[in-house]
């Protein structure tokens, strides 16, 4: 039986086949995401993977709605697997924001589902680090979040030569659209043309833009002007004060596909332009209000970073550590009469925090020793009798005989 296209199997390393994904690499990525988020004072939250369909249909915009995995459940509810986390977060915040001091700084690592055309960097399921800051309008919040995004990527060993944050603002595009005589009702449609510009043939883009009263040359000139607006300048200065100037550039090409963004938007890309976006985010000051039916009005911003492109990039730059599961002690049971007491030793050492292995069934001493070597156990331990244990350091070959009780103290 085959797995579904666009879904992944995660195996422990060493990987049995090139078509499977590494559970160890995934854990490495999750650990780094959590470590950096916590350093910035973000708290972890989570929500349900299934949500009422309408949470997404009214708020996220056409593109994502077209990619929903949705169905009717046995209770005749129309539901969807979450394609993104932001609407869930907005719903959760709106429900209990009074219990939390502002700004609220939360992160999550949800698995998300989008029925996309499977291609490099795009699957039908991915894990996404989400970090969001709610309840602050000052651009200092935008800068703080972008700094977190930069430091998250740096935590994996990536440098300013490997990636760049392309910073933009829907406010700037809104002004451009208004001054160009655009009809407000078609603003989001216009934003979507800009979002797809890099991937659309020029004649096609020209046709779509001219239908709205714009020209490709006009749009390109605006993008190339690259003049930071006052709010973007503020963010740039804030990041420069931290020594992070080299990681950002103004790029009005970025506008983001999702419907709910209201102001500053940004995306992280690899410098060489070999991969799809590593991360994307921005301000969504109206979403909490929209989702709470007007009851709660809180400004917000955040970003999402997927594990798929990130892993491709880390692999390409040789930045993944070697994954092995270290065994601290292999307990050799050469005399079956000592199995019960050996089990006690195994259990005590594990209780003391060591990773311990042994043969579950009787096995020849050579076979057990070979297994200890395969596992690269840093120590072997063998009971001399029911009171003493011989511990051997596999590298230095130093041996020590000690009482059973104190065995854990000799594993340094
Ligand atoms: P997004 O741009 O749709 O934003 O996704 C963010 C990142 O998730 C992308 O840059 C990419 O790395 C990854 N990603 C998205 N779709 C896929 C896919 N099909 N396969 C693999 N990776 C994928 C959002 O989802 C926003 N909700 C982020 C956000 C949080 N905005 C504010 N707060």
XYZ file of C-alpha atoms and ligand atoms in Angstrom:
445
model
C 0.000 0.000 0.000
C 1.439 3.358 -1.065
C 1.233 6.549 0.954
C -0.750 9.456 -0.487
C 1.079 11.805 -2.906
C 2.478 14.892 -1.195
C 2.635 13.198 2.225
C 5.781 12.028 3.953
C 7.123 9.095 5.937
C 9.694 10.072 8.557
C 12.283 7.391 9.389
C 15.073 7.378 11.971
C 18.568 7.786 10.480
C 20.375 6.275 8.688
C 17.667 6.644 6.053
C 16.698 3.430 4.239
C 15.795 5.164 0.953
C 16.152 8.563 -0.720
C 12.388 8.884 -0.997
C 11.824 9.118 2.764
C 12.335 11.929 5.253
C 14.477 12.048 8.343
C 12.668 12.013 11.687
C 15.969 13.124 13.272
C 16.307 16.145 10.985
C 12.706 17.072 11.725
C 13.398 16.928 15.461
C 16.547 19.008 14.993
C 14.470 21.663 13.211
C 11.721 21.642 15.854
C 14.310 21.930 18.664
C 15.952 24.944 17.044
C 12.589 26.619 16.421
C 11.595 26.158 20.076
C 14.955 27.291 21.445
C 14.975 30.572 19.529
C 11.286 31.328 20.175
C 11.789 30.880 23.903
C 14.837 33.163 23.856
C 12.549 35.867 22.512
C 9.981 35.215 25.238
C 7.420 33.432 23.045
C 5.129 30.837 24.679
C 3.950 27.683 22.928
C 0.278 27.105 22.071
C -1.588 24.644 19.854
C -5.038 24.188 18.380
C -7.060 21.464 16.645
C -5.971 20.184 13.215
C -9.638 20.151 12.132
C -11.625 23.386 12.098
C -15.021 24.507 10.797
C -14.597 25.146 7.078
C -15.801 28.719 7.341
C -12.898 29.708 9.582
C -10.804 29.608 6.401
C -13.277 30.395 3.622
C -14.038 33.903 4.816
C -10.602 34.921 6.079
C -7.677 33.459 4.205
C -8.403 34.315 0.571
C -9.133 32.370 -2.606
C -5.778 30.733 -3.132
C -5.714 28.825 0.116
C -9.442 28.056 -0.023
C -8.874 26.358 -3.384
C -6.340 24.099 -1.662
C -8.447 22.969 1.288
C -8.835 19.364 2.338
C -12.482 19.676 3.376
C -15.274 17.209 3.989
C -18.473 16.598 5.888
C -18.063 14.773 9.200
C -20.500 12.223 10.630
C -22.319 15.036 12.422
C -22.911 16.736 9.029
C -20.507 19.564 9.882
C -18.493 20.969 7.018
C -14.921 20.898 8.233
C -11.365 21.331 6.926
C -7.881 20.214 7.836
C -6.051 23.401 8.769
C -4.109 24.841 5.814
C -2.549 27.509 8.047
C -2.506 28.420 11.728
C -3.321 32.134 11.755
C -7.164 31.920 11.758
C -7.018 29.376 14.616
C -4.693 31.667 16.552
C -6.999 34.643 15.965
C -9.958 32.580 17.227
C -8.050 31.426 20.321
C -6.768 34.901 21.140
C -10.211 36.472 20.704
C -11.713 33.915 23.110
C -9.306 34.480 26.019
C -7.174 37.547 25.374
C -8.230 39.127 28.680
C -6.280 36.513 30.581
C -3.030 37.487 28.925
C -0.875 40.604 29.250
C -0.217 42.411 25.976
C 1.624 42.055 23.811
C 0.810 38.385 23.521
C 3.834 36.534 22.096
C 3.005 32.975 21.094
C 4.469 30.295 18.873
C 3.294 26.922 17.547
C 4.566 24.118 15.307
C 1.418 22.796 13.590
C 1.239 20.294 10.766
C -0.670 21.973 7.928
C -2.476 20.531 4.917
C -2.874 22.083 1.484
C -4.010 20.269 -1.626
C -1.303 21.831 -3.802
C 0.349 20.662 -6.974
C 3.284 18.691 -5.623
C 6.607 20.287 -6.633
C 10.028 21.175 -5.230
C 9.457 22.820 -1.849
C 5.696 22.283 -1.948
C 3.942 19.231 -0.550
C 0.400 18.495 0.609
C 1.448 18.490 4.227
C 4.156 20.405 6.038
C 5.139 21.551 9.507
C 5.235 25.266 10.035
C 6.836 27.299 12.785
C 4.421 30.128 13.563
C 5.433 33.076 15.734
C 2.918 35.849 16.291
C 2.777 39.011 18.357
C -0.651 40.396 19.249
C -1.669 43.723 20.749
C 1.020 46.135 19.536
C 0.866 48.554 16.581
C 4.354 50.059 16.943
C 6.852 49.034 14.200
C 9.142 47.981 17.080
C 6.957 44.850 17.180
C 7.520 44.217 13.474
C 11.274 44.598 13.971
C 11.228 42.247 16.975
C 9.450 39.578 14.960
C 11.763 39.944 11.974
C 14.749 39.707 14.344
C 13.286 36.439 15.649
C 12.931 35.177 12.083
C 16.553 36.092 11.295
C 17.897 34.548 14.501
C 15.894 31.376 13.937
C 17.624 30.893 10.587
C 21.006 31.867 12.036
C 20.485 29.247 14.730
C 20.783 26.611 11.990
C 24.138 28.055 10.913
C 22.786 30.097 7.983
C 24.386 33.509 7.424
C 23.618 36.776 5.606
C 25.235 35.145 2.566
C 22.688 32.341 2.630
C 19.391 34.180 3.079
C 17.715 37.573 2.989
C 14.461 38.991 4.344
C 12.610 40.852 1.619
C 10.665 43.565 3.378
C 7.652 45.337 1.917
C 4.362 46.922 2.880
C 0.817 46.590 1.658
C 0.311 50.208 2.797
C 2.803 51.328 0.145
C 1.007 49.202 -2.473
C -2.363 50.514 -1.323
C -1.133 54.085 -1.939
C 0.200 53.071 -5.351
C -3.123 51.441 -6.226
C -5.176 54.412 -5.004
C -3.040 57.010 -6.771
C -3.184 54.959 -9.948
C -6.988 55.184 -9.839
C -7.566 51.551 -8.819
C -11.026 50.474 -7.736
C -10.978 49.510 -4.011
C -13.190 46.485 -4.724
C -10.405 45.004 -6.866
C -7.511 45.754 -4.531
C -6.940 42.174 -3.387
C -7.122 40.970 -6.991
C -4.402 43.509 -7.828
C -2.298 42.304 -4.866
C -2.564 38.760 -6.172
C -1.226 39.790 -9.574
C 1.755 41.412 -7.847
C 2.236 38.321 -5.653
C 2.490 36.103 -8.746
C 4.504 38.546 -10.884
C 7.788 36.643 -10.618
C 6.127 33.454 -11.823
C 3.866 34.968 -14.555
C 4.957 35.480 -18.200
C 5.246 39.290 -18.854
C 2.530 39.358 -21.570
C 0.106 37.641 -19.234
C 0.928 40.051 -16.370
C 0.572 43.034 -18.709
C -2.862 41.822 -19.802
C -4.107 41.382 -16.247
C -2.706 44.699 -15.048
C -4.077 46.691 -17.953
C -7.552 45.250 -17.248
C -7.271 47.137 -13.938
C -5.869 50.332 -15.444
C -2.176 49.681 -14.697
C 0.909 48.868 -16.756
C 3.683 46.376 -16.122
C 6.229 49.182 -16.666
C 4.547 51.335 -13.982
C 4.452 48.468 -11.519
C 8.072 47.486 -12.261
C 9.243 51.089 -11.806
C 7.548 51.221 -8.397
C 9.186 47.942 -7.365
C 12.582 49.122 -8.554
C 12.313 52.489 -6.759
C 12.722 50.512 -3.514
C 12.310 53.613 -1.346
C 11.496 52.577 2.237
C 8.307 54.128 3.601
C 8.505 55.774 7.073
C 7.353 52.589 8.863
C 9.808 50.424 6.917
C 12.627 52.877 7.664
C 11.799 52.542 11.355
C 12.069 48.744 11.139
C 15.349 48.960 9.214
C 16.865 51.211 11.867
C 15.697 48.964 14.673
C 17.299 45.951 12.983
C 20.479 47.906 12.215
C 20.797 48.739 15.940
C 20.964 44.981 16.603
C 23.604 44.469 13.915
C 21.098 42.732 11.614
C 21.113 45.242 8.746
C 22.715 42.844 6.263
C 19.877 40.366 6.577
C 17.120 42.649 5.201
C 16.369 44.529 2.031
C 13.384 46.541 0.859
C 11.641 44.669 -1.937
C 8.192 45.783 -3.065
C 7.916 42.672 -5.207
C 6.768 40.971 -2.012
C 3.096 41.526 -1.214
C 1.977 38.093 0.127
C -0.845 35.950 -1.198
C -3.102 35.701 1.859
C -6.052 38.086 2.013
C -5.822 39.265 5.613
C -2.505 41.141 5.586
C -2.885 44.862 6.259
C 0.551 46.533 6.446
C 4.149 45.415 6.655
C 4.781 42.096 4.889
C 7.986 40.115 4.421
C 9.409 36.885 3.088
C 12.674 35.038 3.667
C 14.494 33.688 0.605
C 17.803 31.972 -0.031
C 20.243 34.470 -1.577
C 20.946 32.345 -4.636
C 17.248 32.190 -5.484
C 17.295 28.396 -5.851
C 14.368 27.678 -3.570
C 10.804 28.790 -2.863
C 10.171 31.121 0.099
C 11.605 29.836 3.381
C 9.169 31.895 5.454
C 6.560 34.590 5.081
C 4.500 36.870 7.266
C 3.265 40.315 8.066
C 0.682 42.428 9.839
C -2.945 41.413 9.983
C -4.526 44.113 12.124
C -8.158 43.255 11.233
C -8.236 39.479 11.489
C -8.948 39.120 15.216
C -11.835 41.580 14.867
C -13.186 39.781 11.810
C -13.030 36.354 13.434
C -14.557 37.528 16.728
C -17.457 39.161 14.887
C -16.263 42.592 16.019
C -16.049 41.688 19.722
C -12.265 41.874 20.077
C -10.116 44.308 18.157
C -6.385 43.667 18.450
C -3.552 44.474 16.052
C -1.367 41.504 15.199
C 1.524 40.276 13.131
C 3.420 37.056 12.637
C 5.219 34.718 10.298
C 5.218 31.093 9.245
C 8.342 29.088 8.362
C 7.885 25.682 6.753
C 10.126 22.676 7.350
C 10.308 21.590 3.688
C 12.247 24.431 2.044
C 14.299 24.926 5.201
C 15.461 21.309 5.143
C 16.318 21.493 1.430
C 18.388 24.608 2.092
C 20.183 23.170 5.145
C 21.014 20.034 3.149
C 22.303 22.060 0.199
C 24.531 24.176 2.462
C 25.812 21.153 4.417
C 24.363 22.474 7.661
C 22.692 19.363 9.017
C 24.474 17.707 11.930
C 25.293 14.014 11.872
C 22.390 12.220 13.469
C 23.051 9.234 15.666
C 21.344 8.064 18.801
C 24.159 7.887 21.331
C 24.233 4.843 23.606
C 25.955 5.593 26.902
C 26.174 2.045 28.204
C 25.767 -1.420 26.759
C 25.159 -3.917 29.538
C 26.673 -7.279 28.626
C 24.856 -10.278 30.072
C 27.324 -13.104 29.652
C 25.991 -15.263 32.446
C 22.223 -15.782 32.270
C 22.196 -16.420 36.028
C 22.969 -12.706 36.367
C 20.137 -11.513 34.028
C 17.774 -10.424 36.825
C 20.420 -8.351 38.587
C 21.626 -7.027 35.201
C 18.103 -5.810 34.519
C 18.226 -3.945 37.815
C 21.492 -2.316 36.698
C 19.978 -1.386 33.303
C 16.981 0.121 35.040
C 19.022 2.080 37.588
C 21.328 3.524 34.923
C 18.351 4.579 32.824
C 16.846 6.107 35.962
C 20.053 8.115 36.351
C 19.474 9.524 32.832
C 21.741 7.305 30.721
C 20.812 5.701 27.396
C 21.278 1.988 28.041
C 21.026 -1.021 25.738
C 21.353 -4.765 26.317
C 20.379 -8.021 24.644
C 16.718 -8.843 25.263
C 17.372 -12.547 24.810
C 20.368 -14.778 25.596
C 23.171 -14.172 23.112
C 26.800 -15.177 22.711
C 29.222 -12.722 24.418
C 30.927 -11.921 21.043
C 27.571 -11.078 19.533
C 26.692 -8.751 22.413
C 30.098 -7.081 22.230
C 29.706 -6.588 18.479
C 26.313 -4.974 19.036
C 27.850 -2.603 21.641
C 30.417 -1.572 19.016
C 27.765 -1.086 16.322
C 25.859 1.172 18.684
C 29.107 3.033 19.461
C 28.324 2.646 23.162
C 30.687 4.887 25.105
C 30.806 2.295 27.930
C 30.135 -1.367 28.446
C 29.134 -2.761 31.815
C 29.295 -6.402 32.885
C 28.352 -7.838 36.254
C 31.210 -9.698 37.925
C 28.789 -11.260 40.407
C 25.597 -10.097 42.121
C 27.357 -7.196 43.878
C 30.074 -5.833 41.573
C 30.069 -4.453 38.066
C 32.972 -3.962 35.653
C 32.642 -0.748 33.641
C 34.812 -0.212 30.585
C 35.318 3.029 28.744
C 35.162 1.987 25.071
C 37.555 4.700 23.900
C 40.265 4.806 26.582
C 39.701 1.130 27.443
C 40.046 2.054 31.130
C 38.230 -0.360 33.368
C 36.888 -0.012 36.840
C 35.159 -2.454 39.161
C 32.598 -0.866 41.414
C 29.697 -1.755 43.670
C 26.314 -1.983 41.911
C 24.862 1.008 43.745
C 27.521 3.496 42.681
C 27.799 2.339 39.027
C 26.206 5.504 37.604
C 28.959 7.636 39.198
C 31.622 6.006 37.031
C 30.262 6.903 33.635
C 31.661 10.431 33.343
P 2.466 31.105 3.903
O 3.329 32.039 3.134
O 1.296 30.517 3.220
O 2.023 31.874 5.211
O 3.373 29.919 4.438
C 4.560 30.181 5.174
C 5.664 29.214 4.781
O 5.207 27.874 4.905
C 6.124 29.313 3.333
O 7.086 30.330 3.172
C 6.716 27.924 3.109
O 8.019 27.820 3.677
C 5.805 27.045 3.939
N 4.775 26.408 3.105
C 3.584 26.903 2.733
N 2.906 26.033 1.970
C 3.692 24.926 1.865
C 3.564 23.662 1.212
N 2.474 23.324 0.529
N 4.572 22.778 1.328
C 5.677 23.086 2.032
N 5.869 24.250 2.672
C 4.886 25.166 2.591
C 1.137 31.423 6.133
O 0.734 30.289 6.196
C 0.767 32.448 7.195
N -0.358 31.920 7.968
C 1.976 32.774 8.051
C 1.665 33.769 9.120
C 1.673 33.563 10.464
N 1.317 35.036 8.917
C 1.110 35.619 10.079
N 1.309 34.727 11.042
